[in-house]
Amino acid sequence: MLTVTSPPSSPPRVSPPTATQPPESKAAETGVWMGIATISMSFAALTSAMVVRQSGAPDWQHFQLPPILYFNTLILLMSSLTLESARRRITAAAGQVGSLVPPVQRLAELYLTLTLGLLFVMGQVVAWRQLAAQGLFLATSPSSAFFYLFTALHGLHLLGGLVGLLYVLHRLRQATGPVPRTALGAATLYWHFMDVLWVYLLALLTIRV
Amino acid sequence: MGKLFAIVLTIITVVSTAIFVMRVWWLPADVSAHGPWIDHQLVETMVAAGVLFVLSQLALALFVWKSGDRREGRKITVFPGGAVPIVVLAIVLVGAEILALTFVGSKVWASIYQTPPDPNSLQIDVQAEQFAFYFRYPGPDGRFGSSHPELINEATENYFGLDPANDTTARDDIVVPTLTIPVNRPILLTLHAKDVNHAFYVPELRIQQDFVPGLVIPLHFTATETGKHEIVCTQLCGLGHYNMRAYVEVMRQDQFDQWLKGKAAQQ
Amino acid sequence: MHDTAAPAVVHHHAPPQGFLRKHVFSLDHKVIGKQYLDLALVAVCTGMVLSWLMRLHLAWPTQPIPGLEKLSPNGAAGGLITPEYYLSLMTMHGTIMVFFVLTTAPFAGFGNYFLPIQVGAQDMAFPRINMTSFWLTFVAFLVLIASFFIHDGPALSGWTAYAPLSAVGKDAGPGQGLGQTLWAVSIAIFCIAQLLGSLNFIATTLDLRTKGMSLARMPFSTWSWFITAVIGLIAFAVLMPACILLILDRVAGTSFFIPAGLVISDRLQPHAGGSPLLWQHLFWFFGHPEVYIAILPGFGIVSHILPVFARKPLLGPRVLIGCLIGIAFLSYTVWGHHMFVSGMNPFSAVLFSVPTLVITIPAAIVTMLWIGTIYGAKLRFTTPALFCLGFVSVFVSGGISGFLLAQPSIDTYLHATYFVVGHFHFVMGVAAMFGIFAATYFWLPKMFGRMMNETLGKWHFWLTFIGVYCVFMPMHYLGLAGNVRRYAEFTDDYLKPLIPLHRFITIAALFTGAAQLIFLFNLIRSRFRGPKAPDNPWEATSLEWSTTSPPPLDNFGGRPPVVHRGPNEYGVQGPAGDYVMQAAPEPAAR
């Protein structure tokens, strides 16, 4: 998914003026894959903690998940689409002759992704408020505890992803320098993982809580 | 320098092994029914491990001694066969040892922890708390009263939170700070923790088991000799951990019956 | 693995200006590595002092320790250590040593410094994340140490922090208030720092190797750092959420680990439904791989250094690497052997016992490969070589006792006795430390451009080698006699006769501790005034020896090396002697 290929119709690549630039390290991508592994492991540990906790004592209180969560999910999935589209466009444009930095309007989809991401986080906060209004707080019952824990941790990691996107945006807006394809690819990969993780968490919470 | 290393290492190996072999410090005499199996397993493993220990250290010492040889023209040689014999030796030797130990060891373990207790067992309830053990006998009615944590009261010595006013089965329960048991009779302890993790360890009886708050854990054994031994706590439970102990008194069956009758009369 | 086409470039940072940028907030992996090592040095001195206080108290509990009252008026009024203070000292000793010494020095310290150089890179893959990792570790250390200065004292639930003792808060007694919360916060921060560090190690190893440096040609130390980073990636990822759950139980009123009906200090605790065993499972799922994180770099370092002084290749290099990977993999399957009598299902005990015994096979192979390398060698008995030989011996000593502890039926007797304490001190407190010593004597010339004093080094080795056997071998005897661990004093009838042996251990520990002053003196003096070191004082083959001592900012002076062979070419005719360096050019014609 992340291999950089020019769309077939583009003209043959000509070396940009800075011909001695060595290829960009793919370390950022490796780093994100390792991050995915470790974050998955953390959430796996918490999942097993939840399973143990639920089966170990009779005090699990099921409750209805606030419906706004599903709306938030749609927002997040949309943001992945916009980000993926942005990534492909920017990467393709970077492969074309004479265009090291894409024009500003190509970044619009990136801005849209950021907005959607922020909307998601705000939506999560609304969900928390709705739960609190029902009297369900962190310590109220183990089910609510895990709900807040999972959503808060996911939200924190997502904010990290937002920071990553901001960094990529910052690099893209610089007038000089090559397109940071690896950084963009890495940030996108992380973002998609946040999606997958959220869908998993939503399913887990829907079934168990 | 190489010779010095070899000599020092050899001395260390010989001295430490000798102390093990001579049992200068050793397990106390076993007074339990299952203890001989554990002791047997322990000695077998020590012999096997000890042989590996001595061989490895002496091989290291020998090779270091020889490698210090500075004669001119001595060629560096490779271990005969290279790495392959080592791999084969390790897998076969260590592997065989592991299989043997596991096979026999799991039987010993199963006999202690995975067999159901004898239906004739004398049942005793044990409560561990910061920093004491208490033991409860069911009394003449043969039934334990239910325990209620909110009723626990150290001042009135209601360690188990019994409710004799409303609970008839609790009225004749006998609570004592010493574990008194008859010899050669299967004992079934049920372990409760009042506050944090504790553990029950009697070296002479070769038993050790954690108490876990929220769980009721069975522990069964049979004492084969009369005597008095210390029960010590082995799971860190706070500042009094080092001082948390009780005694187990193993008496003849007739002495035990008399003791129990005496206690029941006091209730 | 195929050769990388051309050296990939890390985001090139301009040479740093100013004192802060050069020495404090540096992005240079070499500076960061040294910072980690300095932190570990402070930590190990602290940890050692704590152990001396513990040993003095155990041997002579009624004897006041001069000066201690000033340092700790609450914990040691009149110079006498209270039982709770003893437990706090023990908790901090274990926590500091395991995390801030054994995970920091061999892995974060030496690994940060030498991994990029050994693979031929200019720096780690993510220099800013690298710097962040160090400063997070530093903050974690400060948070932990801060608990010494609060009124109720540091946590006292051991480095293992079992719940509910660690989870219920100050009702459970002194040290279990703020001290325990600070412990959990410190460790959580440490986890994040380690995870970031693992990312760096793995990305650098996979993506920044220089031309010709295939994975198979990497030095053994690099392999061990790489594998350790992978272990850490998974292990610390479990400890982090565990610490979060613990903190929530303590401050937010949740009940992950605290069941109902607990009466502590006459108060019925307002918790319900939690599982103390859950903490144990989560902790040990991290905790067992953690001890391999502590020892694996030592394996790599010894495998790297031994051939240099044996002047012959390591026996079975691929077998070694296979064993390291096997050990790493198996390390995740054994955690229940810490919990045989914990109240978990007895059937699981057998399930955990089998892989615990199986893991001895790769460990035995690795040990035999080292011994087999020494066979027929022409050893140069330098200090680093001596510590490698000592490592093999103490690792055997520590590993052999594992045969007994791995079996649940035997563990029934030996669990929580000094037998266990002797076992883990040999493998962690001694073997891993010997690995750190070997690495220091070996690499200090490269890191500071100065040689350490050999005479002092040898004295350090001999006093330490004999000393550690005097300290830790007797603990096995104590364990066989049933001597329970984590006791502040020995007041039981059956333990009192063992006190003379404890006094012997204490005296040996103080002497061995004093011997470390030789090392400290040698270290500090050599750093500033040792004789100048050449580029390759040991005639070794790996890439760090192809560059200057110390290396320039980008490690290779603008000329990334090209590698033509593995690191094991000793005892062969080469241009400079009986070895061929990894970066030496190919011969023109065969």
mmCIF file of C-alpha atoms in Angstrom, chain A residues 82-83 86-87 90 100-118 160-188 191:
data_model
loop_
_atom_site.group_PDB
_atom_site.id
_atom_site.type_symbol
_atom_site.label_atom_id
_atom_site.label_comp_id
_atom_site.label_asym_id
_atom_site.label_seq_id
_atom_site.Cartn_x
_atom_site.Cartn_y
_atom_site.Cartn_z
ATOM 1 C CA THR A 82 -9.540 11.930 2.644
ATOM 2 C CA LEU A 83 -6.055 11.294 3.950
ATOM 3 C CA ALA A 86 -4.400 13.318 -0.260
ATOM 4 C CA ARG A 87 -1.437 11.021 0.019
ATOM 5 C CA ILE A 90 0.686 14.451 -3.377
ATOM 6 C CA LEU A 100 8.933 19.401 -6.085
ATOM 7 C CA VAL A 101 6.254 20.898 -3.919
ATOM 8 C CA PRO A 102 2.590 20.569 -4.695
ATOM 9 C CA PRO A 103 0.470 23.690 -4.958
ATOM 10 C CA VAL A 104 -1.401 24.664 -1.827
ATOM 11 C CA GLN A 105 -4.786 23.442 -3.047
ATOM 12 C CA ARG A 106 -3.465 19.890 -3.048
ATOM 13 C CA LEU A 107 -3.174 20.216 0.695
ATOM 14 C CA ALA A 108 -6.901 20.873 1.077
ATOM 15 C CA GLU A 109 -7.640 17.205 1.659
ATOM 16 C CA LEU A 110 -5.030 17.154 4.384
ATOM 17 C CA TYR A 111 -6.691 20.075 6.120
ATOM 18 C CA LEU A 112 -9.982 18.251 5.769
ATOM 19 C CA THR A 113 -8.491 15.180 7.435
ATOM 20 C CA LEU A 114 -7.239 17.231 10.338
ATOM 21 C CA THR A 115 -10.657 18.806 10.758
ATOM 22 C CA LEU A 116 -12.400 15.463 10.681
ATOM 23 C CA GLY A 117 -9.917 14.116 13.189
ATOM 24 C CA LEU A 118 -10.593 16.970 15.551
ATOM 25 C CA GLY A 160 -0.546 11.895 18.535
ATOM 26 C CA GLY A 161 -1.488 11.031 14.993
ATOM 27 C CA LEU A 162 -2.864 14.542 14.536
ATOM 28 C CA VAL A 163 0.438 15.967 15.684
ATOM 29 C CA GLY A 164 2.164 13.752 13.137
ATOM 30 C CA LEU A 165 -0.095 15.061 10.403
ATOM 31 C CA LEU A 166 0.594 18.619 11.467
ATOM 32 C CA TYR A 167 4.292 17.908 11.172
ATOM 33 C CA VAL A 168 3.864 16.513 7.673
ATOM 34 C CA LEU A 169 1.787 19.527 6.693
ATOM 35 C CA HIS A 170 4.500 21.778 8.021
ATOM 36 C CA ARG A 171 7.114 20.011 5.873
ATOM 37 C CA LEU A 172 4.876 20.100 2.819
ATOM 38 C CA ARG A 173 4.346 23.810 3.094
ATOM 39 C CA GLN A 174 8.047 24.545 3.092
ATOM 40 C CA ALA A 175 9.127 26.146 -0.138
ATOM 41 C CA THR A 176 12.306 24.100 -0.449
ATOM 42 C CA GLY A 177 13.099 20.490 0.002
ATOM 43 C CA PRO A 178 11.732 17.327 -1.527
ATOM 44 C CA VAL A 179 8.274 16.001 -0.814
ATOM 45 C CA PRO A 180 8.474 14.008 2.416
ATOM 46 C CA ARG A 181 6.912 10.931 0.904
ATOM 47 C CA THR A 182 8.006 8.581 3.634
ATOM 48 C CA ALA A 183 6.818 10.864 6.410
ATOM 49 C CA LEU A 184 3.485 11.269 4.648
ATOM 50 C CA GLY A 185 3.222 7.548 4.080
ATOM 51 C CA ALA A 186 4.116 6.847 7.685
ATOM 52 C CA ALA A 187 1.603 9.345 9.046
ATOM 53 C CA THR A 188 -1.074 7.914 6.785
ATOM 54 C CA TRP A 191 -3.856 7.154 10.823
#
